[in-house]
Coordinates of C-alpha atoms in Angstrom, one line a residue:
M6 CA -0.2 -0.2 -0.1
I7 CA 2.8 2.1 0.5
A8 CA 2.8 2.4 -3.3
L9 CA -0.6 4.0 -3.6
V10 CA 0.0 6.1 -0.8
I11 CA 3.6 7.9 -2.5
S12 CA 1.9 7.7 -5.9
M13 CA -1.6 9.6 -4.7
G14 CA 0.8 11.8 -2.4
T15 CA 3.4 12.7 -5.5
L16 CA -0.4 13.4 -7.5
F17 CA -1.7 15.6 -5.3
A18 CA 1.8 17.6 -4.7
W19 CA 1.8 18.3 -8.3
A20 CA -1.7 19.1 -8.7
L21 CA -1.0 21.9 -6.0
V22 CA 1.1 23.7 -8.1
A23 CA 0.4 22.3 -11.8
G24 CA 0.2 26.0 -13.3
R25 CA 3.5 26.7 -12.3
L26 CA 5.0 23.5 -12.9
A27 CA 3.6 24.1 -16.5
R28 CA 5.9 27.0 -17.3
W29 CA 8.8 24.1 -17.0
S30 CA 7.0 21.4 -18.9
I31 CA 6.5 19.7 -15.9
T32 CA 3.6 17.8 -16.6
A33 CA 1.7 15.1 -14.4
P34 CA 2.7 12.3 -16.7
V35 CA 6.6 14.0 -16.2
A36 CA 6.2 14.3 -12.3
M37 CA 4.7 10.6 -11.8
T38 CA 7.5 9.3 -14.0
A39 CA 10.0 11.1 -11.8
A40 CA 8.6 9.7 -8.7
G41 CA 8.5 6.6 -10.1
V42 CA 11.9 6.7 -10.9
V43 CA 13.5 7.8 -7.1
L44 CA 11.3 5.3 -5.6
T45 CA 12.3 2.4 -7.7
V46 CA 15.5 2.9 -7.8
G47 CA 18.5 1.0 -6.2
P48 CA 19.2 -2.6 -4.6
H49 CA 16.7 -1.7 -1.8
P50 CA 14.2 0.7 -3.2
L51 CA 11.3 2.4 -0.9
V52 CA 8.5 1.1 -3.1
Q53 CA 8.6 -2.6 -4.6
I54 CA 6.6 -3.3 -8.0
G55 CA 6.4 -6.8 -9.4
L56 CA 5.8 -6.4 -13.3
T57 CA 6.0 -10.0 -14.8
T58 CA 2.9 -11.4 -12.7
S59 CA -0.2 -12.5 -14.2
D60 CA -2.1 -10.1 -11.6
A61 CA 0.2 -7.2 -12.9
E62 CA -0.6 -8.3 -16.8
R63 CA -4.5 -8.6 -16.2
A64 CA -3.9 -5.1 -14.5
V65 CA -2.4 -3.3 -17.3
E66 CA -5.1 -5.0 -19.4
I67 CA -7.9 -3.6 -17.8
I68 CA -6.8 -0.2 -17.4
L69 CA -5.8 -0.2 -21.3
A70 CA -9.3 -1.2 -22.3
V71 CA -10.7 2.1 -20.0
L72 CA -8.3 3.8 -21.8
L73 CA -9.1 2.6 -25.3
F74 CA -12.8 3.0 -24.6
T75 CA -12.3 6.8 -23.5
D76 CA -10.3 7.4 -26.6
A77 CA -12.7 6.1 -28.8
T78 CA -15.5 8.6 -27.1
H79 CA -13.1 11.2 -27.6
V80 CA -13.5 11.4 -31.2
P81 CA -15.4 14.4 -32.4
P82 CA -17.8 13.9 -34.9
G83 CA -17.5 17.2 -36.7
V84 CA -13.7 16.9 -37.3
V85 CA -14.1 13.2 -38.7
H86 CA -16.3 14.3 -41.3
A87 CA -15.1 17.7 -42.2
Q88 CA -11.2 16.2 -42.3
R89 CA -12.2 12.6 -43.7
R90 CA -9.6 12.7 -46.4
L91 CA -7.0 14.0 -44.0
L92 CA -7.8 11.4 -41.3
V93 CA -7.6 8.8 -44.2
R94 CA -4.3 10.0 -45.0
L95 CA -2.7 9.6 -41.7
L96 CA -4.5 6.5 -40.3
L97 CA -5.1 4.3 -43.3
L98 CA -1.8 4.9 -45.5
A99 CA 0.6 7.1 -42.9
L100 CA 0.1 4.3 -39.9
P101 CA 0.6 1.5 -42.1
L102 CA 3.5 3.3 -43.5
T103 CA 4.8 4.2 -40.2
F104 CA 4.6 0.6 -39.1
A105 CA 6.7 -0.7 -41.9
A106 CA 9.2 2.0 -41.8
G107 CA 9.8 0.9 -37.8
V108 CA 10.2 -2.6 -39.0
L109 CA 12.5 -2.0 -41.4
T110 CA 14.7 0.4 -39.2
G111 CA 14.6 -2.3 -36.4
G112 CA 15.7 -4.8 -39.3
L113 CA 18.6 -2.6 -40.1
L114 CA 20.0 -2.0 -36.4
F115 CA 19.3 -5.6 -35.2
P116 CA 20.2 -7.5 -38.3
A117 CA 19.7 -10.6 -36.1
G118 CA 16.8 -12.3 -38.3
H119 CA 14.1 -12.1 -35.8
W120 CA 11.8 -10.3 -37.9
W121 CA 8.6 -10.8 -35.6
L122 CA 10.9 -8.9 -32.9
V123 CA 11.4 -6.2 -34.5
A124 CA 7.9 -5.8 -36.0
L125 CA 7.0 -5.9 -32.0
F126 CA 9.6 -3.0 -31.7
A127 CA 7.3 -1.0 -34.4
A128 CA 3.7 -2.3 -33.0
V129 CA 5.1 -0.6 -29.5
T130 CA 6.7 2.4 -30.5
V131 CA 4.7 3.8 -33.5
P132 CA 1.2 4.7 -31.5
V133 CA 0.5 8.6 -31.3
D134 CA -0.4 9.4 -27.8
L135 CA -0.4 13.4 -26.5
A136 CA 0.4 12.9 -23.1
P137 CA 3.8 14.5 -23.5
A138 CA 2.5 17.3 -25.2
A139 CA -1.0 17.6 -23.7
E140 CA -1.4 21.3 -23.8
L141 CA -1.6 21.4 -27.2
I142 CA -5.2 20.1 -27.2
G143 CA -6.6 23.4 -25.7
D144 CA -3.9 25.7 -27.6
T145 CA -5.3 28.2 -29.6
R146 CA -2.0 28.9 -31.2
L147 CA -3.0 26.3 -33.4
P148 CA -5.9 26.1 -35.5
S149 CA -8.8 24.2 -33.8
W150 CA -8.8 21.8 -36.9
L151 CA -5.5 20.7 -36.5
R152 CA -5.9 19.9 -32.8
G153 CA -8.7 17.8 -33.7
V154 CA -7.1 15.9 -36.3
L155 CA -4.3 15.5 -34.0
T156 CA -6.8 14.1 -31.2
V157 CA -8.7 11.9 -33.8
E158 CA -5.3 10.4 -34.6
S159 CA -4.3 9.6 -31.0
G160 CA -7.1 8.6 -30.1
L161 CA -8.1 5.6 -33.1
N162 CA -4.4 4.9 -33.8
D163 CA -3.9 2.8 -30.9
G164 CA -6.7 0.9 -31.3
L165 CA -5.7 0.2 -34.9
L166 CA -2.6 -1.0 -33.7
A167 CA -3.9 -3.3 -31.2
P168 CA -4.3 -6.5 -33.6
V169 CA -1.1 -5.2 -35.0
F170 CA 0.5 -6.1 -31.9
L171 CA -1.2 -9.0 -30.7
L172 CA -0.3 -10.8 -33.9
C173 CA 3.3 -9.4 -33.7
L174 CA 3.5 -11.0 -29.9
A175 CA 2.1 -14.2 -31.1
G176 CA 4.7 -14.4 -33.8
T177 CA 7.4 -13.3 -31.3
E178 CA 6.1 -16.1 -28.6
A179 CA 6.0 -18.5 -31.1
H180 CA 9.3 -17.8 -32.8
G181 CA 12.0 -18.3 -30.1
E182 CA 15.0 -18.6 -32.1
S183 CA 13.4 -20.1 -34.7
L184 CA 12.6 -18.6 -38.3
A185 CA 9.4 -20.8 -39.0
P186 CA 6.4 -19.1 -37.9
D187 CA 3.9 -21.1 -35.8
A188 CA 0.3 -21.2 -37.5
S189 CA -1.3 -22.6 -34.5
S190 CA -0.3 -19.7 -32.4
L191 CA -1.0 -17.1 -34.9
G192 CA -4.4 -18.6 -35.9
D193 CA -4.9 -18.7 -32.1
A194 CA -4.4 -14.8 -32.2
V195 CA -6.5 -14.3 -35.2
A196 CA -9.6 -16.3 -33.3
A197 CA -9.0 -14.0 -30.3
L198 CA -9.0 -10.9 -32.0
L199 CA -12.6 -11.9 -34.0
W200 CA -13.9 -12.8 -30.6
A201 CA -13.1 -9.2 -29.3
V202 CA -15.0 -7.9 -32.1
V203 CA -18.1 -9.8 -31.2
A204 CA -17.6 -9.3 -27.8
G205 CA -17.2 -5.4 -28.5
A206 CA -20.3 -5.3 -31.1
V207 CA -22.6 -7.1 -28.2
V208 CA -21.6 -4.4 -25.2
G209 CA -21.1 -1.1 -27.1
K210 CA -23.7 -0.6 -29.4
P211 CA -26.5 -2.0 -27.4
G212 CA -25.4 -0.4 -24.6
G213 CA -25.4 3.2 -25.7
V214 CA -28.7 2.6 -27.1
L215 CA -30.2 1.6 -24.1
L216 CA -28.7 4.4 -21.6
R217 CA -29.9 6.8 -24.2
R218 CA -33.4 5.5 -24.7
A219 CA -33.2 5.5 -20.7
W220 CA -32.2 9.0 -20.4
L221 CA -34.4 10.5 -22.7
A222 CA -37.4 8.4 -21.0
G223 CA -36.5 10.0 -17.7
W224 CA -36.1 6.4 -16.0
T225 CA -32.4 7.0 -14.8
R226 CA -30.7 9.8 -13.1
P227 CA -26.9 11.6 -14.4
A228 CA -24.9 9.8 -11.5
A229 CA -26.3 6.5 -12.5
V230 CA -26.0 7.2 -16.3
R231 CA -21.9 7.8 -15.6
L232 CA -21.5 4.5 -13.6
G233 CA -23.2 2.7 -16.6
I234 CA -20.9 4.3 -19.0
L235 CA -18.0 3.3 -16.6
A236 CA -19.2 -0.4 -16.7
L237 CA -19.1 -0.8 -20.6
P238 CA -15.6 -1.0 -21.2
L239 CA -15.4 -3.3 -18.0
M240 CA -17.8 -5.7 -19.4
A241 CA -16.8 -5.8 -22.9
Y242 CA -13.4 -6.9 -21.6
A243 CA -14.9 -9.5 -18.9
L244 CA -16.7 -11.0 -21.5
A245 CA -13.8 -11.0 -24.6
I246 CA -11.6 -13.0 -21.7
V247 CA -14.6 -15.3 -21.3
L248 CA -15.1 -16.1 -24.9
D249 CA -11.0 -16.6 -25.2
G250 CA -10.9 -13.1 -26.9
N251 CA -8.7 -10.1 -25.9
G252 CA -10.4 -7.7 -23.8
F253 CA -8.9 -4.4 -24.6
V254 CA -9.6 -4.5 -28.3
A255 CA -12.9 -5.8 -27.5
A256 CA -13.3 -2.5 -25.2
F257 CA -12.0 -0.2 -28.1
V258 CA -14.6 -1.6 -30.6
A259 CA -17.6 -1.2 -27.7
G260 CA -16.0 2.4 -27.3
L261 CA -16.6 3.3 -31.0
L262 CA -20.0 1.6 -31.1
F263 CA -21.4 3.2 -28.2
T264 CA -20.1 6.9 -29.3
P265 CA -22.8 7.7 -31.8
A266 CA -25.7 7.1 -29.1
S267 CA -23.7 8.8 -26.3
R268 CA -24.0 12.2 -28.2
A269 CA -27.8 12.3 -26.8
L270 CA -26.4 11.8 -23.3
P271 CA -25.8 15.1 -21.4
A272 CA -22.1 16.4 -21.4
P273 CA -21.0 15.3 -18.1
A274 CA -21.8 11.7 -18.7
L275 CA -18.5 11.0 -19.7
H276 CA -16.6 12.6 -16.7
L277 CA -16.6 9.8 -14.4
L278 CA -15.0 7.5 -17.4
E279 CA -12.5 10.3 -18.1
D280 CA -11.4 11.1 -15.0
T281 CA -10.8 7.2 -14.1
G282 CA -8.5 7.1 -17.2
T283 CA -6.9 9.9 -16.1
L284 CA -6.3 8.4 -12.7
L285 CA -5.3 5.2 -14.1
S286 CA -3.3 6.6 -16.8
L287 CA -0.7 8.3 -14.2
A288 CA -0.7 5.3 -12.2
L289 CA 1.0 3.5 -15.1
W290 CA 3.4 6.9 -15.3
F291 CA 4.5 5.8 -11.9
V292 CA 4.8 2.3 -12.8
F293 CA 6.6 3.7 -15.9
G294 CA 9.4 5.1 -13.4
K295 CA 9.8 1.7 -12.3
V296 CA 10.6 0.4 -16.1
V297 CA 12.9 3.1 -16.4
T298 CA 15.1 2.0 -13.6
Q299 CA 14.7 -1.7 -14.6
A300 CA 16.1 -1.0 -18.2
F301 CA 19.2 1.0 -17.4
A302 CA 20.1 -1.4 -14.7
G303 CA 21.1 -4.7 -16.6
D304 CA 23.0 -4.8 -19.7
F305 CA 21.8 -2.1 -22.1
D306 CA 22.0 -2.2 -26.1
P307 CA 22.8 1.2 -27.4
R308 CA 21.4 0.8 -30.4
V309 CA 18.2 1.3 -28.9
V310 CA 19.1 4.9 -28.5
A311 CA 19.4 4.9 -32.2
Y312 CA 16.2 3.4 -33.0
A313 CA 14.2 5.2 -30.2
A314 CA 15.8 8.6 -31.9
L315 CA 14.8 7.3 -35.6
S316 CA 11.2 6.4 -34.8
L317 CA 10.6 9.3 -33.2
T318 CA 11.6 11.5 -35.9
V319 CA 12.1 9.9 -39.5
V320 CA 9.9 6.7 -39.1
R321 CA 7.3 9.1 -38.0
I322 CA 8.1 12.3 -40.3
V323 CA 9.0 11.0 -43.7
P324 CA 5.5 8.4 -44.3
V325 CA 3.3 11.5 -43.1
L326 CA 4.9 13.9 -45.3
I327 CA 4.7 11.4 -48.2
C328 CA 1.0 10.8 -47.3
L329 CA 0.4 14.4 -47.1
V330 CA 1.2 15.2 -50.7
G331 CA -1.7 16.8 -52.6
S332 CA -3.5 17.1 -49.3
G333 CA -3.7 20.6 -49.9
L334 CA -2.0 21.9 -46.7
D335 CA 1.1 24.2 -46.9
R336 CA 4.3 23.5 -45.8
A337 CA 3.8 24.7 -42.2
D338 CA 1.0 22.5 -41.7
R339 CA 2.6 19.3 -43.3
L340 CA 5.7 19.9 -41.1
L341 CA 3.9 20.7 -37.8
L342 CA 1.7 17.0 -37.9
A343 CA 4.4 15.1 -39.2
W344 CA 6.5 16.6 -36.3
L345 CA 4.0 16.1 -33.2
G346 CA 3.7 12.2 -32.9
P347 CA 4.7 11.8 -29.4
R348 CA 4.7 8.4 -27.4
G349 CA 3.1 7.9 -24.3
L350 CA 0.7 5.7 -22.7
A351 CA -0.1 3.3 -25.8
S352 CA 3.9 2.3 -25.8
I353 CA 3.8 1.8 -22.6
V354 CA 0.8 -0.5 -22.3
F355 CA 2.0 -2.3 -25.4
G356 CA 5.8 -2.5 -24.0
L357 CA 4.5 -3.7 -20.6
L358 CA 2.5 -6.0 -21.8
A359 CA 5.2 -7.8 -24.4
F360 CA 7.5 -7.5 -21.2
I361 CA 5.3 -9.7 -19.0
S362 CA 4.7 -11.9 -21.9
L363 CA 8.1 -12.7 -22.8
A364 CA 10.2 -12.7 -19.7
P365 CA 9.6 -15.8 -18.8
A366 CA 10.4 -17.8 -21.8
D367 CA 12.7 -15.2 -23.3
P368 CA 14.3 -12.6 -21.1
H369 CA 16.7 -11.0 -23.2
A370 CA 13.9 -10.4 -25.8
A371 CA 11.7 -8.6 -22.6
D372 CA 14.7 -6.5 -21.9
L373 CA 15.2 -5.4 -25.4
I374 CA 11.4 -4.3 -25.9
G375 CA 11.6 -2.9 -22.2
Q376 CA 14.2 -1.2 -23.2
V377 CA 12.9 0.1 -26.6
M378 CA 9.8 1.1 -25.3
T379 CA 11.6 3.0 -22.4
M380 CA 13.9 5.2 -24.6
T381 CA 11.7 6.2 -26.9
V382 CA 9.0 7.2 -24.4
L383 CA 11.7 9.4 -22.4
M384 CA 12.8 10.9 -25.7
S385 CA 9.5 11.7 -26.6
L386 CA 9.2 13.0 -23.1
V387 CA 12.2 15.6 -23.8
L388 CA 11.5 16.1 -27.5
H389 CA 7.9 16.6 -27.9
G390 CA 7.2 18.2 -24.1
L391 CA 10.0 20.9 -24.5
T392 CA 9.7 21.6 -28.3
Y393 CA 5.8 21.9 -28.7
G394 CA 5.9 25.6 -26.7
P395 CA 8.3 27.0 -29.1
L396 CA 6.7 25.4 -32.3
A397 CA 3.2 26.3 -31.4
E398 CA 4.5 30.1 -30.8
H399 CA 6.7 30.1 -34.1
Y400 CA 3.5 28.6 -36.3
A401 CA 1.2 31.4 -34.7
R402 CA 3.8 34.2 -35.7
A403 CA 4.1 32.6 -39.2
R404 CA 0.5 32.7 -39.5
R405 CA -0.1 36.2 -38.2
R406 CA 2.5 37.0 -40.8
A407 CA 0.7 35.3 -43.9
T408 CA -2.9 37.1 -42.8
G409 CA -1.3 40.1 -42.5
A410 CA 0.1 39.7 -46.1
D411 CA -2.8 38.5 -47.6
A412 CA -4.7 41.7 -46.0
N413 CA -2.2 43.8 -47.7

């Protein structure tokens, strides 16, 4: 329980001075990560966190289920309709190209022939999460359409990549040191994804419709609606597990199918879900601090630094710029969209799940995936957290100059 006391105490202390700390880009994720590092470092740390147990794996999956459901409900319908062509370019063209670039980069840096493992590197490090630069969501220096596009991309790409991650993890587990894939293991992974879709569909669509009808008919109350919404991702997760499916994919599907009906509910109805997701995500950032200390405690592979740097720059920027050719956006907009690809919670969760799954049979692969995830997220916290503010200011000044030139 000491871990809970200290982590929540850290969060409370940050909440008291959040405005002042924001001047130095010290967000809640940064504060929780720092606390996790300080309190778990050394041979006799103050806080002990076990990462390789089945209970830890289940807890991480449940947290991811709530976060993916929440991400799906954050997709603003107006942005999706207005920017559908741009979103198609980012999610259906740039995202697969980015994944392929990540696999190729991993194959060049780690040329051992273990393609499933480097594909797992890419699946873990490609998802975009706005946590390292969360202030941009409300920053009026950036146009609303651009913030909306980034919100939708970060909300959907982790869910779209979740099945890819599961297939890569199954392939890595099936391979071991062999280069021949295990068809039965991959078949089980595909079956788990299909059952996840079924579970998500069974829970998400009916759940949204029933809550909407109950609210409009006056049968329920706001507090009850909030609890009912929070129950849906947990229900979808549990049903998928019963059906031998994947729980967090089921939760994401449920969130997508629930969202249209949720728009008839009062605006505060999603607040409990959002606040719960935020609290759980901050707990994960604290655990990430433990992963940081563990990643650097053993034999660290220096190639990990090169992979993380390339993943945050070339692997993201080049595919996005290629897919934005002919989009009608000017050079500043294209460069900003390409650069703003921070990595955060999705990478942490995927990395933790891969580490927990691989550790018993292949500790070397588990350590390597932990190092790749850790270095990528740490570098993103620095690169995107520190550069976002100056970039937003530069973008705003450029826009003002362009507007003034057009007016003249």
